[in-house]
PDB file of N, CA and C in Angstrom:
ATOM      1  N   MET A   1       0.896  -1.173   0.068  1.00 71.00           N
ATOM      2  CA  MET A   1      -0.038  -0.019   0.009  1.00 71.00           C
ATOM      3  C   MET A   1       0.911   1.288  -0.149  1.00 71.00           C
ATOM      4  N   ALA A   2       0.469   2.271  -0.708  1.00 76.00           N
ATOM      5  CA  ALA A   2       1.280   3.453  -0.824  1.00 76.00           C
ATOM      6  C   ALA A   2       0.952   4.473   0.111  1.00 76.00           C
ATOM      7  N   GLU A   3       1.730   5.257   0.638  1.00 89.00           N
ATOM      8  CA  GLU A   3       1.629   6.335   1.575  1.00 89.00           C
ATOM      9  C   GLU A   3       1.006   7.369   0.869  1.00 89.00           C
ATOM     10  N   ARG A   4       0.110   8.091   1.541  1.00 95.00           N
ATOM     11  CA  ARG A   4      -0.593   9.265   1.036  1.00 95.00           C
ATOM     12  C   ARG A   4       0.288  10.486   1.014  1.00 95.00           C
ATOM     13  N   PRO A   5       0.183  11.461  -0.162  1.00 96.00           N
ATOM     14  CA  PRO A   5       1.097  12.490  -0.282  1.00 96.00           C
ATOM     15  C   PRO A   5       0.645  13.401   0.675  1.00 96.00           C
ATOM     16  N   THR A   6       1.823  14.404   1.220  1.00 97.00           N
ATOM     17  CA  THR A   6       1.603  15.325   2.134  1.00 97.00           C
ATOM     18  C   THR A   6       1.126  16.706   1.337  1.00 97.00           C
ATOM     19  N   ALA A   7       1.393  16.790   0.102  1.00 98.00           N
ATOM     20  CA  ALA A   7       1.027  17.924  -0.772  1.00 98.00           C
ATOM     21  C   ALA A   7       0.608  17.466  -2.180  1.00 98.00           C
ATOM     22  N   VAL A   8      -0.426  17.940  -2.503  1.00 98.00           N
ATOM     23  CA  VAL A   8      -0.744  17.632  -3.979  1.00 98.00           C
ATOM     24  C   VAL A   8      -1.274  19.044  -4.697  1.00 98.00           C
ATOM     25  N   TYR A   9      -0.601  19.176  -5.922  1.00 98.00           N
ATOM     26  CA  TYR A   9      -1.021  20.532  -6.663  1.00 98.00           C
ATOM     27  C   TYR A   9      -1.776  19.897  -8.068  1.00 98.00           C
ATOM     28  N   VAL A  10      -2.761  20.672  -8.282  1.00 98.00           N
ATOM     29  CA  VAL A  10      -3.399  20.357  -9.431  1.00 98.00           C
ATOM     30  C   VAL A  10      -3.806  21.511 -10.379  1.00 98.00           C
ATOM     31  N   ASP A  11      -4.266  21.175 -11.704  1.00 97.00           N
ATOM     32  CA  ASP A  11      -4.467  22.345 -12.524  1.00 97.00           C
ATOM     33  C   ASP A  11      -5.966  22.587 -12.553  1.00 97.00           C
ATOM     34  N   GLU A  12      -6.607  23.305 -13.219  1.00 98.00           N
ATOM     35  CA  GLU A  12      -8.095  23.704 -13.257  1.00 98.00           C
ATOM     36  C   GLU A  12      -8.964  22.528 -13.556  1.00 98.00           C
ATOM     37  N   ASN A  13      -8.239  21.533 -14.188  1.00 98.00           N
ATOM     38  CA  ASN A  13      -9.063  20.293 -14.419  1.00 98.00           C
ATOM     39  C   ASN A  13      -8.905  19.128 -13.307  1.00 98.00           C
ATOM     40  N   SER A  14      -8.158  19.589 -12.309  1.00 98.00           N
ATOM     41  CA  SER A  14      -7.997  18.696 -11.280  1.00 98.00           C
ATOM     42  C   SER A  14      -6.966  17.520 -11.649  1.00 98.00           C
ATOM     43  N   LEU A  15      -6.118  17.875 -12.587  1.00 98.00           N
ATOM     44  CA  LEU A  15      -4.933  16.933 -12.950  1.00 98.00           C
ATOM     45  C   LEU A  15      -3.732  17.180 -12.058  1.00 98.00           C
ATOM     46  N   PRO A  16      -2.933  16.456 -11.862  1.00 97.00           N
ATOM     47  CA  PRO A  16      -1.643  16.666 -11.176  1.00 97.00           C
ATOM     48  C   PRO A  16      -0.895  17.664 -12.109  1.00 97.00           C
ATOM     49  N   HIS A  17      -0.304  18.723 -11.351  1.00 97.00           N
ATOM     50  CA  HIS A  17       0.354  19.919 -12.128  1.00 97.00           C
ATOM     51  C   HIS A  17       0.966  20.779 -11.368  1.00 97.00           C
ATOM     52  N   ASN A  18       2.204  21.228 -11.651  1.00 96.00           N
ATOM     53  CA  ASN A  18       2.975  22.366 -10.745  1.00 96.00           C
ATOM     54  C   ASN A  18       4.023  22.793 -11.617  1.00 96.00           C
ATOM     55  N   ASP A  19       4.049  24.016 -12.092  1.00 91.00           N
ATOM     56  CA  ASP A  19       5.079  24.731 -12.871  1.00 91.00           C
ATOM     57  C   ASP A  19       6.377  24.958 -11.994  1.00 91.00           C
ATOM     58  N   ASP A  20       6.347  25.162 -10.757  1.00 91.00           N
ATOM     59  CA  ASP A  20       7.366  25.470  -9.941  1.00 91.00           C
ATOM     60  C   ASP A  20       7.835  24.323  -9.019  1.00 91.00           C
ATOM     61  N   GLY A  21       7.547  23.190  -9.194  1.00 94.00           N
ATOM     62  CA  GLY A  21       8.180  22.080  -8.455  1.00 94.00           C
ATOM     63  C   GLY A  21       7.288  20.783  -8.660  1.00 94.00           C
ATOM     64  N   PRO A  22       7.364  19.745  -7.597  1.00 96.00           N
ATOM     65  CA  PRO A  22       6.710  18.668  -7.727  1.00 96.00           C
ATOM     66  C   PRO A  22       5.355  18.815  -7.586  1.00 96.00           C
ATOM     67  N   ALA A  23       4.498  17.888  -8.295  1.00 97.00           N
ATOM     68  CA  ALA A  23       2.969  18.016  -8.143  1.00 97.00           C
ATOM     69  C   ALA A  23       2.617  17.199  -6.943  1.00 97.00           C
ATOM     70  N   LEU A  24       3.193  16.215  -6.542  1.00 97.00           N
ATOM     71  CA  LEU A  24       3.077  15.284  -5.379  1.00 97.00           C
ATOM     72  C   LEU A  24       4.228  15.329  -4.422  1.00 97.00           C
ATOM     73  N   GLU A  25       4.054  15.606  -3.204  1.00 97.00           N
ATOM     74  CA  GLU A  25       5.134  15.398  -2.228  1.00 97.00           C
ATOM     75  C   GLU A  25       4.861  14.585  -1.023  1.00 97.00           C
ATOM     76  N   PHE A  26       5.756  13.654  -0.634  1.00 96.00           N
ATOM     77  CA  PHE A  26       5.521  12.668   0.410  1.00 96.00           C
ATOM     78  C   PHE A  26       6.328  13.064   1.591  1.00 96.00           C
ATOM     79  N   ALA A  27       5.991  12.514   2.740  1.00 95.00           N
ATOM     80  CA  ALA A  27       6.641  12.604   4.047  1.00 95.00           C
ATOM     81  C   ALA A  27       7.975  12.093   4.009  1.00 95.00           C
ATOM     82  N   ASP A  28       8.410  11.027   3.326  1.00 94.00           N
ATOM     83  CA  ASP A  28       9.869  10.633   3.273  1.00 94.00           C
ATOM     84  C   ASP A  28      10.604  11.401   2.423  1.00 94.00           C
ATOM     85  N   GLY A  29      10.144  12.496   1.780  1.00 94.00           N
ATOM     86  CA  GLY A  29      10.932  13.367   0.905  1.00 94.00           C
ATOM     87  C   GLY A  29      11.037  13.094  -0.601  1.00 94.00           C
ATOM     88  N   SER A  30      10.161  12.031  -0.974  1.00 94.00           N
ATOM     89  CA  SER A  30      10.058  11.709  -2.314  1.00 94.00           C
ATOM     90  C   SER A  30       9.047  12.569  -2.939  1.00 94.00           C
ATOM     91  N   CYS A  31       9.062  12.649  -4.235  1.00 95.00           N
ATOM     92  CA  CYS A  31       7.981  13.506  -4.907  1.00 95.00           C
ATOM     93  C   CYS A  31       7.809  13.009  -6.404  1.00 95.00           C
ATOM     94  N   ALA A  32       6.890  13.475  -6.932  1.00 95.00           N
ATOM     95  CA  ALA A  32       6.569  13.161  -8.473  1.00 95.00           C
ATOM     96  C   ALA A  32       6.277  14.484  -9.229  1.00 95.00           C
ATOM     97  N   HIS A  33       6.831  14.744 -10.282  1.00 96.00           N
ATOM     98  CA  HIS A  33       6.497  15.946 -11.076  1.00 96.00           C
ATOM     99  C   HIS A  33       5.440  15.576 -12.110  1.00 96.00           C
ATOM    100  N   ALA A  34       4.678  16.480 -12.354  1.00 96.00           N
ATOM    101  CA  ALA A  34       3.576  16.234 -13.619  1.00 96.00           C
ATOM    102  C   ALA A  34       3.311  17.681 -14.097  1.00 96.00           C
ATOM    103  N   TRP A  35       2.964  17.489 -15.476  1.00 96.00           N
ATOM    104  CA  TRP A  35       2.441  18.854 -16.166  1.00 96.00           C
ATOM    105  C   TRP A  35       1.117  18.395 -16.812  1.00 96.00           C
ATOM    106  N   HIS A  36       0.061  19.114 -16.214  1.00 97.00           N
ATOM    107  CA  HIS A  36      -1.182  18.775 -16.724  1.00 97.00           C
ATOM    108  C   HIS A  36      -1.629  17.357 -16.715  1.00 97.00           C
ATOM    109  N   GLY A  37      -1.145  16.581 -15.715  1.00 97.00           N
ATOM    110  CA  GLY A  37      -1.492  15.238 -15.601  1.00 97.00           C
ATOM    111  C   GLY A  37      -0.577  14.234 -16.249  1.00 97.00           C
ATOM    112  N   ASN A  38       0.529  14.706 -16.989  1.00 96.00           N
ATOM    113  CA  ASN A  38       1.608  13.894 -17.597  1.00 96.00           C
ATOM    114  C   ASN A  38       2.759  13.869 -16.763  1.00 96.00           C
ATOM    115  N   PRO A  39       3.368  12.744 -16.459  1.00 96.00           N
ATOM    116  CA  PRO A  39       4.596  12.508 -15.596  1.00 96.00           C
ATOM    117  C   PRO A  39       5.751  13.193 -16.529  1.00 96.00           C
ATOM    118  N   THR A  40       6.423  14.002 -15.594  1.00 94.00           N
ATOM    119  CA  THR A  40       7.657  14.552 -16.244  1.00 94.00           C
ATOM    120  C   THR A  40       8.910  14.439 -15.236  1.00 94.00           C
ATOM    121  N   THR A  41      10.111  14.769 -15.771  1.00 91.00           N
ATOM    122  CA  THR A  41      11.269  14.887 -15.026  1.00 91.00           C
ATOM    123  C   THR A  41      11.617  16.138 -14.499  1.00 91.00           C
ATOM    124  N   PRO A  42      12.085  16.420 -13.426  1.00 86.00           N
ATOM    125  CA  PRO A  42      12.399  17.692 -12.937  1.00 86.00           C
ATOM    126  C   PRO A  42      13.179  18.569 -13.856  1.00 86.00           C
ATOM    127  N   VAL A  43      13.097  19.939 -13.905  1.00 74.00           N
ATOM    128  CA  VAL A  43      14.003  20.638 -14.635  1.00 74.00           C
ATOM    129  C   VAL A  43      14.739  21.471 -13.779  1.00 74.00           C
ATOM    130  N   SER A  44      16.115  21.729 -13.987  1.00 61.00           N
ATOM    131  CA  SER A  44      16.744  22.591 -13.031  1.00 61.00           C
ATOM    132  C   SER A  44      16.440  23.899 -13.382  1.00 61.00           C
ATOM    133  N   SER A  45      16.425  24.868 -12.446  1.00 53.00           N
ATOM    134  CA  SER A  45      16.116  26.245 -12.484  1.00 53.00           C
ATOM    135  C   SER A  45      17.078  26.935 -13.705  1.00 53.00           C
ATOM    136  N   ALA A  46      18.340  26.490 -13.756  1.00 53.00           N
ATOM    137  CA  ALA A  46      19.388  27.207 -14.658  1.00 53.00           C
ATOM    138  C   ALA A  46      18.982  26.646 -16.181  1.00 53.00           C
ATOM    139  N   ARG A  47      18.542  25.442 -16.288  1.00 53.00           N
ATOM    140  CA  ARG A  47      18.127  24.903 -17.720  1.00 53.00           C
ATOM    141  C   ARG A  47      16.873  25.684 -17.993  1.00 53.00           C
ATOM    142  N   ALA A  48      15.909  25.912 -17.198  1.00 55.00           N
ATOM    143  CA  ALA A  48      14.695  26.523 -17.467  1.00 55.00           C
ATOM    144  C   ALA A  48      14.820  27.980 -17.835  1.00 55.00           C
ATOM    145  N   ALA A  49      15.730  28.723 -17.146  1.00 55.00           N
ATOM    146  CA  ALA A  49      16.122  30.049 -17.489  1.00 55.00           C
ATOM    147  C   ALA A  49      16.829  30.199 -18.809  1.00 55.00           C
ATOM    148  N   ALA A  50      17.558  29.091 -19.067  1.00 60.00           N
ATOM    149  CA  ALA A  50      18.307  29.121 -20.513  1.00 60.00           C
ATOM    150  C   ALA A  50      17.236  28.990 -21.502  1.00 60.00           C
ATOM    151  N   THR A  51      16.229  28.322 -21.464  1.00 59.00           N
ATOM    152  CA  THR A  51      15.230  28.157 -22.436  1.00 59.00           C
ATOM    153  C   THR A  51      14.118  29.276 -22.589  1.00 59.00           C
ATOM    154  N   ALA A  52      14.043  29.967 -21.536  1.00 56.00           N
ATOM    155  CA  ALA A  52      12.908  31.086 -21.410  1.00 56.00           C
ATOM    156  C   ALA A  52      13.133  32.249 -22.436  1.00 56.00           C
TER     157      ALA A  52
END
């Protein structure tokens, strides 16, 4: 059984989403990133600034 997340961020359609960090955070420090419901990998702030 999986542990419940300590923080959940969603978009206007209630899909997991967070532009500034993980969409799901867990008490053990693990997290999951998502963009409008699609799993993603974390992007470093330096890389994000270079593409902006």
